[in-house]
Amino acid sequence: MSPLFPALTEALADPDGTAAHRSALRFGDRSLTYGELATAAAPLAARIGEAGRIAVWATPTLETAVAVVAALLAGVPAVPLNPKSGGSELGHIVADSAPTLVLASAGDQLPPALSALERVDVDVDVRATRAAAAAAEVLDPGFSPEAPALVVYTSGTTGPPKGAVIPHRAVATTLDALADAWQWTGDDVLVHGLPLFHVHGLILGILGPLRRGGSVRHLGRFDVTGVTRELSAGATMLFGVPTMYHRIAETLPDDPALAKALARARLLVSGSAALPVHDHERIAEATGRRVIERYGMTETLMNTSVRADGEPRAGTVGVPLPGVELRLTEEDGTTALAAYDGETVGEIQVRGPNLFTEYLNRPDATAAAFTEDGWFRTGDMAVRDPDGYVRIVGRKATDLIKSGGYKIGAGEIENALLEHPGVREAAVTGEPDPDLGERIVAWIVPADAENPPLLAELADHVAVRLAPHKRPRVVHCLGALPRNDMGKIMKRALTHD
Ligand code: MCA
Ligand code: AMP
């Protein structure tokens, strides 16, 4: 296929040219030009070229970016791992995706779940000229656009996370559709502090700027000071989840420098969950700038966006991106709604070159996710305004929780809680939270009513098995869980007032 990163190919071909000297990646005080990125990634690509699939210990560092670029150049599928994943989550992902080796930074301590994998440390300490020759071998590996680029794990309502297989074709087309919608060019400098083991932070936030030949400044971790600093020093775009924009909105009244920095940005983009209209309005009032939203999913990459040249309408996720077919369907899941009346609710279904290929090792789940004629069922419920703008109003499954922009399945947390000796029964729900969007609430029947487990203990229990962002923030102890005649837990009856 044609190169995913033309600027990198140019830098490889001419290490002394202007393209090679352009800034590509910056994490804190460490950075790489395109020439240096090529020099670091190309020999690594050659080294891993024969691997079937590789895991990447996806810390928010230069090494992760170089590792993923190397895998893409080599045509070897990469599985980004959350470095905060707990033992059972990591064990599942490694067993399911069966990588042959793991790429990490030299200082990283890898957990026992990865001990059987060969380890390759990523070297980013390069000078731009060293390995241009080695690079030539991987310039045209000749793999198909349908070849898997990444396997990204995403939670479902029940059971452990599923690996969404994302082909090169989907990465290229989604990034080009966003370039069209956002007038995104090589002159843009993106700032973000998102994690690098999900689509938002990795594909949009790292691969996006690299495909355009632009640059990215990663904050290591999100904080408003870093956003102010980078937007005041030439960054043009900000990507974040609603929790980040909420924290920005909270800070703005006391922080004129932040307001000034945001006002200078070319584009402020929010995604991964709905940004409340109140936060939209507070930011617009303090900065004169409107945040725009885009809507995507691990399986579909990006589906819709408010366009840079369109009307920024708070509470909507804009219009379908070029190449993406989008329809709303009636309850039967196959009849398309005809009405664009801003009122009739249907499930969003999408079709297009932005879609994943399959869930790894899960033909049953893959088949269930598509209609017979190839539409992907997102599970998101929406209405469309008469001019085509999409407003998401909810989702089909109540057992999926979006907290801090992370999708979390109630079932996996319930299973983890049931492994705690102090828990006899467990049900998990999400409840509104001004900062996280939703917070995870655990409803348990303790094994010993006199001596129930404490919140901190259950939070740690979930954090070390699954991941810290999946930990419950609230625990309610009950004498019994409400069940229907069939014995099924009635989650709607779980209220604490
Ligand atoms: C607290 N911590 C703990 C525990 N309690 N660690 C272990 N055990 C415990 N019991 C730690 C946490 O790990 C974290 O550490 C720190 O305490 C604070 O945690 P928390 O309050 O949970 O989070 P936060 O730091 O306030 O995070 C808010 C956040 C984060 C920064 C907004 O939620 C975030 O990065 N969200 C991004 C989600 C995302 O990228 N989603 C994209 C997927 P430490 O501070 O060291 O970390 S969706 C997607 O890709 C689709 C395609 C789309 O549309 O975008
Ligand atoms: P994930 O499976 O983690 O990739 O998350 C995808 C889900 O995030 C979608 O199915 C939506 O429910 C939600 N989502 C992403 N972007 C938005 C947005 N701008 N507004 C509302 N929900 C969103």
Coordinates of C-alpha atoms and ligand atoms in Angstrom, one line a residue:
M1 CA 0.0 0.0 0.0
S2 CA 1.1 3.6 -0.3
P3 CA 3.0 4.7 2.7
L4 CA 1.1 5.6 5.8
F5 CA 3.6 8.3 6.7
P6 CA 4.8 10.1 3.6
A7 CA 6.9 12.5 5.6
L8 CA 8.8 9.6 7.2
T9 CA 9.3 8.0 3.8
E10 CA 10.7 11.3 2.5
A11 CA 13.0 11.6 5.5
L12 CA 14.2 8.0 5.0
A13 CA 15.0 8.7 1.3
D14 CA 16.8 11.9 2.0
P15 CA 18.2 12.2 5.6
D16 CA 19.6 15.6 4.9
G17 CA 16.5 17.1 3.3
T18 CA 14.2 19.6 4.9
A19 CA 11.5 16.9 5.7
A20 CA 14.0 15.1 7.8
H21 CA 14.6 18.1 10.0
R22 CA 11.0 18.8 10.8
S23 CA 9.8 18.1 14.3
A24 CA 7.7 14.9 14.6
L25 CA 7.3 14.0 18.3
R26 CA 7.9 15.6 21.6
F27 CA 7.4 14.1 25.0
G28 CA 8.5 16.4 27.8
D29 CA 12.1 17.4 27.0
R30 CA 12.7 14.5 24.6
S31 CA 11.9 14.9 21.0
L32 CA 12.5 13.4 17.5
T33 CA 12.6 15.0 14.1
Y34 CA 11.3 13.0 11.2
G35 CA 14.8 12.0 10.3
E36 CA 15.5 10.8 13.8
L37 CA 12.1 9.0 14.0
A38 CA 13.0 7.2 10.7
T39 CA 16.4 6.3 12.1
A40 CA 15.0 4.9 15.3
A41 CA 12.0 3.1 13.7
A42 CA 13.4 1.6 10.6
P43 CA 16.0 -0.7 12.1
L44 CA 13.4 -1.7 14.7
A45 CA 11.0 -2.5 11.9
A46 CA 13.7 -4.7 10.3
R47 CA 14.3 -6.4 13.6
I48 CA 10.6 -7.3 14.2
G49 CA 9.7 -7.9 10.6
E50 CA 9.3 -11.7 11.1
A51 CA 7.3 -11.5 14.3
G52 CA 3.7 -12.6 13.9
R53 CA 2.3 -10.1 16.3
I54 CA 4.0 -7.8 18.8
A55 CA 2.9 -6.3 22.1
V56 CA 3.8 -2.7 23.0
W57 CA 4.1 -1.7 26.6
A58 CA 2.2 1.5 25.9
T59 CA 3.6 4.0 28.4
P60 CA 3.0 7.7 27.4
T61 CA 6.6 8.0 26.0
L62 CA 8.6 8.4 22.8
E63 CA 9.4 4.7 22.9
T64 CA 5.7 3.7 22.5
A65 CA 5.3 6.0 19.5
V66 CA 8.5 4.7 17.9
A67 CA 7.5 1.0 18.6
V68 CA 4.1 1.5 17.0
V69 CA 5.5 3.3 14.0
A70 CA 8.1 0.5 13.5
A71 CA 5.4 -2.1 13.6
L72 CA 3.4 -0.2 11.1
L73 CA 6.4 0.1 8.8
A74 CA 7.1 -3.6 9.1
G75 CA 3.5 -4.7 8.6
V76 CA 3.5 -6.5 11.9
P77 CA 0.3 -6.0 14.0
A78 CA 0.8 -4.3 17.3
V79 CA -1.1 -4.8 20.5
P80 CA -0.9 -1.8 22.7
L81 CA -1.0 -2.8 26.4
N82 CA -2.2 -0.5 29.2
P83 CA 0.9 -0.4 31.5
K84 CA -1.6 -0.1 34.4
S85 CA -3.5 -3.2 33.5
G86 CA -3.8 -5.7 36.3
G87 CA -2.8 -9.3 36.2
S88 CA -6.0 -11.0 34.9
E89 CA -6.6 -8.3 32.2
L90 CA -3.1 -8.6 30.9
G91 CA -3.1 -12.4 31.2
H92 CA -6.3 -12.5 29.0
I93 CA -4.9 -10.0 26.4
V94 CA -1.6 -11.9 26.1
A95 CA -3.3 -15.3 25.9
D96 CA -5.8 -14.1 23.3
S97 CA -3.5 -12.1 21.1
A98 CA -0.5 -14.4 21.4
P99 CA 2.3 -11.9 20.7
T100 CA 5.8 -13.2 20.0
L101 CA 7.6 -10.3 21.6
V102 CA 7.0 -7.2 23.7
L103 CA 8.5 -3.8 22.9
A104 CA 9.3 -1.6 25.9
S105 CA 11.5 1.2 27.2
A106 CA 14.8 0.1 28.7
G107 CA 13.9 1.0 32.3
D108 CA 10.4 -0.5 32.3
Q109 CA 9.6 -3.2 34.8
L110 CA 7.4 -5.7 33.0
P111 CA 4.9 -7.8 35.0
P112 CA 4.9 -11.6 35.3
A113 CA 2.1 -11.9 32.8
L114 CA 4.6 -10.9 30.1
S115 CA 7.5 -13.0 31.3
A116 CA 7.2 -15.6 28.6
L117 CA 7.6 -13.0 25.8
E118 CA 10.9 -12.1 24.3
R119 CA 11.6 -8.5 25.2
V120 CA 13.0 -5.9 22.8
D121 CA 14.0 -2.5 24.2
V122 CA 13.2 0.5 22.0
D123 CA 16.2 2.8 21.4
V124 CA 15.2 6.4 20.7
D125 CA 18.7 7.8 21.3
V126 CA 19.6 8.2 17.7
R127 CA 21.2 10.7 15.3
A128 CA 19.3 11.2 12.0
T129 CA 21.8 9.8 9.6
R130 CA 22.9 6.5 11.2
A131 CA 20.5 3.9 9.8
A132 CA 19.1 5.2 6.5
A133 CA 20.5 2.1 4.8
A134 CA 18.8 -0.4 7.1
A135 CA 15.6 1.5 6.5
A136 CA 15.5 0.9 2.8
E137 CA 14.5 -2.8 3.3
V138 CA 11.3 -1.9 5.1
L139 CA 10.2 1.0 2.8
D140 CA 8.1 -1.3 0.7
P141 CA 7.2 -4.4 2.6
G142 CA 4.4 -5.0 0.1
F143 CA 1.6 -5.9 2.5
S144 CA -2.1 -5.3 1.7
P145 CA -4.2 -2.4 3.0
E146 CA -6.3 -5.1 4.6
A147 CA -3.4 -6.3 6.7
P148 CA -3.9 -5.8 10.4
A149 CA -2.2 -2.7 11.8
L150 CA -3.3 -2.8 15.4
V151 CA -5.3 -5.0 17.8
V152 CA -7.0 -2.8 20.3
Y153 CA -8.8 -4.3 23.3
T154 CA -12.2 -2.9 24.1
S155 CA -14.7 -3.8 26.8
G156 CA -18.1 -5.4 26.1
T157 CA -21.1 -5.7 28.4
T158 CA -20.0 -9.2 29.7
G159 CA -16.8 -11.2 29.7
P160 CA -13.2 -10.0 29.2
P161 CA -12.3 -7.3 26.6
K162 CA -12.3 -8.2 22.9
G163 CA -9.4 -7.4 20.5
A164 CA -10.6 -5.2 17.6
V165 CA -8.4 -5.9 14.6
I166 CA -7.8 -2.6 12.8
P167 CA -6.4 -2.8 9.3
H168 CA -4.0 -0.3 7.7
R169 CA -6.8 0.8 5.4
A170 CA -9.0 2.0 8.3
V171 CA -6.1 3.9 9.9
A172 CA -5.3 5.7 6.7
T173 CA -8.9 6.5 5.7
T174 CA -10.0 7.7 9.1
L175 CA -7.0 10.1 9.4
D176 CA -7.6 11.4 5.9
A177 CA -11.3 11.9 6.5
L178 CA -10.4 13.9 9.7
A179 CA -7.8 15.9 7.7
D180 CA -10.7 16.9 5.4
A181 CA -13.1 17.7 8.2
W182 CA -10.6 19.7 10.3
Q183 CA -8.4 21.2 7.6
W184 CA -5.6 19.3 9.4
T185 CA -2.2 19.9 7.7
G186 CA 1.5 19.4 8.3
D187 CA 1.6 22.9 9.8
D188 CA -0.5 21.8 12.8
V189 CA 1.0 21.1 16.1
L190 CA -1.1 18.9 18.3
V191 CA -1.0 18.9 22.1
H192 CA -2.6 16.0 24.1
G193 CA -2.2 14.0 27.3
L194 CA -4.2 11.0 26.4
P195 CA -3.1 7.4 27.1
L196 CA -1.5 5.6 24.1
F197 CA -3.3 2.2 24.4
H198 CA -6.6 3.4 22.9
V199 CA -7.6 4.7 19.5
H200 CA -8.1 8.3 20.7
G201 CA -4.6 8.9 22.1
L202 CA -2.7 6.6 19.7
I203 CA -4.3 6.6 16.3
L204 CA -5.7 10.1 16.3
G205 CA -3.2 11.7 18.7
I206 CA 0.1 10.2 17.5
L207 CA -0.4 8.6 14.1
G208 CA -2.6 11.5 13.0
P209 CA 0.0 14.2 13.2
L210 CA 2.6 11.8 11.7
R211 CA 0.4 11.0 8.7
R212 CA 0.1 14.8 8.0
G213 CA 3.8 15.4 8.4
G214 CA 3.0 17.7 11.4
S215 CA 4.0 17.3 15.0
V216 CA 2.7 16.3 18.4
R217 CA 3.6 17.4 21.9
H218 CA 2.5 14.9 24.4
L219 CA 2.2 16.1 28.0
G220 CA 3.1 12.7 29.6
R221 CA -0.1 13.1 31.6
F222 CA -2.9 15.6 31.2
D223 CA -2.8 18.8 33.2
V224 CA -4.1 22.3 32.4
T225 CA -0.7 23.8 33.0
G226 CA 0.8 21.8 30.2
V227 CA -2.1 22.7 27.9
T228 CA -1.5 26.4 28.7
R229 CA 2.2 26.1 28.1
E230 CA 2.0 24.3 24.7
L231 CA -0.9 26.3 23.3
S232 CA 1.0 29.5 24.2
A233 CA 4.1 28.2 22.5
G234 CA 2.8 27.4 19.0
A235 CA 0.6 24.3 19.4
T236 CA -2.5 24.7 17.2
M237 CA -4.8 21.8 18.2
L238 CA -5.9 20.2 21.4
F239 CA -7.5 16.7 21.7
G240 CA -9.1 15.6 24.9
V241 CA -11.8 13.6 26.5
P242 CA -14.7 15.5 28.2
T243 CA -13.2 15.0 31.7
M244 CA -10.2 17.1 30.5
Y245 CA -12.4 19.8 29.1
H246 CA -14.4 19.8 32.3
R247 CA -11.2 20.3 34.3
I248 CA -10.3 23.1 31.9
A249 CA -13.8 24.7 32.3
E250 CA -13.4 24.5 36.1
T251 CA -10.0 26.2 35.9
L252 CA -10.8 29.0 33.5
P253 CA -12.4 31.5 35.8
D254 CA -9.1 31.8 37.8
D255 CA -6.7 31.3 35.0
P256 CA -6.5 34.1 32.4
A257 CA -3.4 32.5 30.8
L258 CA -5.3 29.3 30.1
A259 CA -8.1 31.4 28.5
K260 CA -5.7 33.2 26.3
A261 CA -3.9 30.0 25.3
L262 CA -7.2 28.3 24.3
A263 CA -8.3 31.4 22.4
R264 CA -5.2 31.1 20.2
A265 CA -5.8 27.5 19.3
R266 CA -7.0 26.7 15.8
L267 CA -9.1 23.7 16.9
L268 CA -10.2 22.3 20.2
V269 CA -11.6 18.8 19.8
S270 CA -13.4 16.6 22.3
G271 CA -14.3 12.9 21.9
S272 CA -14.7 9.5 23.5
A273 CA -17.8 10.5 25.4
A274 CA -20.4 13.4 25.4
L275 CA -19.1 16.8 26.4
P276 CA -21.9 18.4 28.5
V277 CA -23.4 21.5 27.0
H278 CA -22.6 23.4 30.3
D279 CA -18.9 22.8 29.8
H280 CA -19.2 23.8 26.1
E281 CA -20.8 27.0 27.1
R282 CA -18.3 27.8 30.0
I283 CA -15.4 27.3 27.6
A284 CA -16.9 29.4 24.8
E285 CA -17.7 32.2 27.3
A286 CA -14.2 32.4 28.7
T287 CA -12.3 31.9 25.5
G288 CA -14.5 32.9 22.6
R289 CA -13.7 29.5 21.1
R290 CA -16.0 26.6 20.6
V291 CA -14.9 23.0 21.3
I292 CA -16.0 20.7 18.5
E293 CA -17.0 17.1 19.0
R294 CA -16.3 14.0 16.9
Y295 CA -17.8 10.6 17.4
G296 CA -15.9 7.3 17.1
M297 CA -15.5 3.9 18.4
T298 CA -12.6 1.4 18.7
E299 CA -14.3 -0.8 16.0
T300 CA -15.1 2.0 13.6
L301 CA -12.5 4.6 14.2
M302 CA -14.1 8.0 13.5
N303 CA -17.6 8.2 12.1
T304 CA -18.8 11.9 12.4
S305 CA -17.4 15.3 13.3
V306 CA -18.3 18.9 13.5
R307 CA -16.3 20.3 10.6
A308 CA -13.8 23.1 11.0
D309 CA -15.8 25.0 8.3
G310 CA -19.2 23.9 9.7
E311 CA -21.4 25.3 12.5
P312 CA -20.1 24.2 15.9
R313 CA -23.3 23.0 17.5
A314 CA -22.9 22.0 21.1
G315 CA -24.6 18.8 22.0
T316 CA -24.0 17.3 18.6
V317 CA -21.2 15.2 17.1
G318 CA -21.5 16.8 13.7
V319 CA -22.0 15.1 10.3
P320 CA -20.7 11.8 8.8
L321 CA -17.1 12.0 7.7
P322 CA -16.3 11.6 4.0
G323 CA -16.6 7.9 3.0
V324 CA -18.7 7.0 6.1
E325 CA -22.3 5.8 5.5
L326 CA -24.4 6.4 8.7
R327 CA -28.0 5.5 9.3
L328 CA -30.3 5.3 12.3
T329 CA -32.4 2.1 12.5
E330 CA -35.7 1.2 14.1
E331 CA -35.9 -1.3 17.0
D332 CA -35.7 -4.2 14.6
G333 CA -32.1 -3.2 13.9
T334 CA -32.5 -3.4 10.1
T335 CA -35.1 -0.8 9.0
A336 CA -33.6 2.6 8.4
L337 CA -35.4 5.6 9.9
A338 CA -36.4 8.0 7.2
A339 CA -36.9 11.0 9.5
Y340 CA -34.3 13.7 10.1
D341 CA -36.5 15.5 12.5
G342 CA -34.3 15.9 15.5
E343 CA -36.7 13.8 17.5
T344 CA -36.9 10.2 16.3
V345 CA -34.4 8.0 18.1
G346 CA -32.7 5.1 16.4
E347 CA -29.5 3.0 16.7
I348 CA -26.5 4.4 14.8
Q349 CA -25.2 1.9 12.3
V350 CA -22.2 2.6 10.1
R351 CA -20.5 1.2 7.0
G352 CA -17.3 2.3 5.3
P353 CA -13.5 1.9 4.9
N354 CA -13.0 3.2 8.5
L355 CA -14.3 -0.1 10.0
F356 CA -12.3 -2.8 11.8
T357 CA -12.1 -6.3 10.3
E358 CA -13.1 -8.6 13.2
Y359 CA -12.8 -9.3 16.9
L360 CA -9.7 -11.5 17.3
N361 CA -10.7 -15.2 17.9
R362 CA -14.4 -14.2 18.2
P363 CA -16.2 -15.0 15.0
D364 CA -19.5 -15.2 17.0
A365 CA -19.1 -11.6 18.4
T366 CA -18.0 -10.4 14.9
A367 CA -21.0 -11.8 13.3
A368 CA -23.3 -10.4 15.9
A369 CA -21.9 -6.9 15.5
F370 CA -22.9 -6.6 11.8
T371 CA -26.2 -6.8 10.0
E372 CA -26.5 -9.1 7.0
D373 CA -25.7 -6.3 4.6
G374 CA -22.6 -5.2 6.4
W375 CA -23.7 -2.4 8.7
F376 CA -21.9 -2.2 12.0
R377 CA -24.2 -1.9 15.0
T378 CA -22.7 0.7 17.3
G379 CA -25.2 0.4 20.1
D380 CA -25.3 4.2 20.3
M381 CA -28.8 5.8 20.2
A382 CA -29.2 9.1 18.4
V383 CA -31.4 11.5 16.5
R384 CA -30.5 13.5 13.4
D385 CA -31.3 17.2 12.9
P386 CA -32.9 18.1 9.6
D387 CA -29.5 19.2 8.2
G388 CA -27.9 15.8 9.1
Y389 CA -26.1 16.7 12.4
V390 CA -26.1 13.7 14.7
R391 CA -27.1 14.0 18.4
I392 CA -26.2 11.0 20.6
V393 CA -28.9 10.6 23.2
G394 CA -27.8 7.3 24.9
R395 CA -26.8 3.8 24.3
K396 CA -28.6 0.5 24.0
A397 CA -26.7 -1.4 26.6
T398 CA -27.0 -0.1 30.2
D399 CA -24.1 -2.5 31.1
L400 CA -21.5 -0.3 29.4
I401 CA -20.2 2.6 31.4
K402 CA -18.1 5.5 30.1
S403 CA -15.9 6.9 32.9
G404 CA -13.2 9.5 32.1
G405 CA -13.7 8.5 28.4
Y406 CA -12.9 4.9 29.1
K407 CA -15.5 2.3 28.1
I408 CA -15.9 -0.2 30.9
G409 CA -18.1 -3.3 31.0
A410 CA -20.2 -3.9 34.1
G411 CA -19.8 -7.6 33.7
E412 CA -16.0 -7.7 34.0
I413 CA -16.1 -5.6 37.2
E414 CA -18.8 -7.9 38.7
N415 CA -16.7 -10.9 37.9
A416 CA -13.7 -9.4 39.6
L417 CA -15.7 -8.3 42.7
L418 CA -17.1 -11.9 43.0
E419 CA -13.5 -13.1 43.4
H420 CA -13.2 -11.1 46.6
P421 CA -13.9 -13.3 49.7
G422 CA -16.0 -10.7 51.3
V423 CA -18.4 -10.4 48.4
R424 CA -21.3 -12.9 48.0
E425 CA -23.2 -11.1 45.2
A426 CA -22.3 -8.1 43.1
A427 CA -23.9 -5.8 40.5
V428 CA -22.2 -2.8 38.9
T429 CA -23.9 0.3 37.5
G430 CA -22.8 3.8 36.3
E431 CA -24.1 7.0 37.8
P432 CA -23.7 10.6 36.6
D433 CA -20.5 12.3 37.7
P434 CA -19.6 15.9 36.8
D435 CA -15.9 15.1 36.3
L436 CA -15.9 11.6 34.9
G437 CA -19.2 11.7 33.1
E438 CA -20.2 8.5 34.8
R439 CA -18.7 6.9 37.9
I440 CA -18.7 3.2 38.7
V441 CA -20.9 2.1 41.5
A442 CA -20.7 -1.4 43.0
W443 CA -23.7 -2.9 44.8
I444 CA -22.7 -5.9 46.9
V445 CA -24.1 -8.4 49.2
P446 CA -21.3 -9.0 51.7
A447 CA -20.4 -12.5 52.7
D448 CA -20.5 -11.3 56.4
A449 CA -23.1 -8.5 56.9
E450 CA -21.4 -7.5 60.2
N451 CA -18.0 -7.1 58.5
P452 CA -18.4 -5.8 54.9
P453 CA -15.4 -5.0 52.8
L454 CA -14.5 -1.3 52.6
L455 CA -14.5 0.7 49.4
A456 CA -10.7 1.1 49.3
E457 CA -10.2 -2.6 49.6
L458 CA -12.6 -3.4 46.7
A459 CA -11.2 -0.5 44.6
D460 CA -7.7 -2.0 45.1
H461 CA -9.0 -5.5 44.4
V462 CA -10.4 -4.4 41.0
A463 CA -7.4 -2.1 40.2
V464 CA -4.8 -4.9 40.6
R465 CA -6.8 -7.4 38.6
L466 CA -8.3 -5.2 35.8
A467 CA -7.1 -1.6 35.7
P468 CA -7.3 1.4 38.1
H469 CA -9.8 3.2 35.9
K470 CA -12.2 0.2 36.3
R471 CA -12.2 0.5 40.1
P472 CA -15.5 1.3 41.8
R473 CA -15.8 4.8 43.2
V474 CA -18.8 4.1 45.4
V475 CA -19.9 0.8 47.1
H476 CA -23.4 0.1 48.5
C477 CA -24.0 -2.9 50.7
L478 CA -27.4 -4.6 50.5
G479 CA -29.0 -7.6 52.2
A480 CA -30.0 -8.9 48.8
L481 CA -29.9 -7.8 45.2
P482 CA -33.3 -7.1 43.6
R483 CA -34.1 -9.9 41.2
N484 CA -37.0 -10.7 38.9
D485 CA -39.0 -14.0 38.8
M486 CA -36.3 -15.5 36.6
G487 CA -33.6 -14.6 39.1
K488 CA -32.1 -11.9 36.9
I489 CA -30.7 -8.9 38.8
M490 CA -33.0 -5.8 38.1
K491 CA -30.4 -3.1 37.8
R492 CA -33.0 -0.4 37.4
A493 CA -34.2 -1.1 40.9
L494 CA -30.7 -0.3 42.3
T495 CA -31.1 3.1 43.8
H496 CA -29.8 4.2 47.2
D497 CA -32.5 6.7 48.1
Ligands
MCA1 C1 -6.2 5.8 42.4 N1 -5.3 5.3 41.6 C2 -5.1 4.0 41.8 C3 -6.1 3.7 42.8 N2 -6.7 4.8 43.1 N3 -4.3 3.1 41.3 C4 -4.4 1.9 41.8 N4 -5.3 1.5 42.7 C5 -6.1 2.3 43.2 N5 -7.0 1.9 44.1 C6 -4.5 6.2 40.7 C7 -4.8 6.1 39.2 O1 -4.2 5.0 38.6 C8 -4.2 7.4 38.7 O2 -2.8 7.3 38.6 C9 -4.6 8.4 39.8 O3 -4.7 7.5 41.0 C10 -5.8 9.1 39.6 O4 -6.8 8.3 39.1 P1 -8.2 8.7 38.5 O5 -8.9 9.6 39.5 O6 -8.9 7.4 38.2 O7 -8.0 9.3 37.2 P2 -7.4 10.6 36.7 O8 -6.0 10.7 36.8 O9 -8.1 11.7 37.3 O10 -7.8 10.5 35.2 C11 -8.7 11.3 34.5 C12 -8.3 11.2 33.0 C13 -8.3 9.8 32.6 C14 -6.9 11.8 32.9 C15 -9.3 12.0 32.2 O11 -9.6 9.2 32.8 C16 -8.0 9.6 31.1 O12 -6.8 9.7 30.7 N6 -8.9 9.3 30.2 C17 -8.7 9.1 28.8 C18 -9.5 7.9 28.4 C19 -9.3 7.6 26.9 O13 -8.2 7.9 26.3 N7 -10.3 7.0 26.2 C20 -10.2 6.7 24.9 C21 -11.0 5.5 24.6 P3 -2.0 8.2 37.6 O14 -2.4 9.6 37.9 O15 -0.6 7.9 37.9 O16 -2.5 7.8 36.2 S1 -12.4 5.7 23.6 C22 -11.8 5.7 22.0 O17 -10.6 5.6 21.8 C23 -12.8 6.0 21.0 C24 -12.3 5.6 19.6 C25 -13.1 7.5 20.9 O18 -14.1 7.9 20.5 O19 -12.2 8.3 21.3
AMP2 P1 -14.7 2.9 22.8 O1 -15.5 1.6 22.6 O2 -13.9 2.9 24.1 O3 -13.9 3.1 21.6 O4 -15.8 4.0 22.9 C1 -16.7 4.2 21.9 C2 -17.9 4.9 22.4 O5 -17.7 6.2 23.0 C3 -19.0 5.1 21.4 O6 -19.7 4.0 21.1 C4 -19.8 6.2 22.1 O7 -20.7 5.6 23.0 C5 -18.8 7.0 22.9 N1 -18.4 8.2 22.2 C6 -17.3 8.5 21.5 N2 -17.2 9.8 21.1 C7 -18.4 10.4 21.6 C8 -19.0 11.7 21.6 N3 -18.3 12.7 21.0 N4 -20.2 11.9 22.2 C9 -20.8 10.9 22.8 N5 -20.3 9.6 22.9 C10 -19.1 9.4 22.3

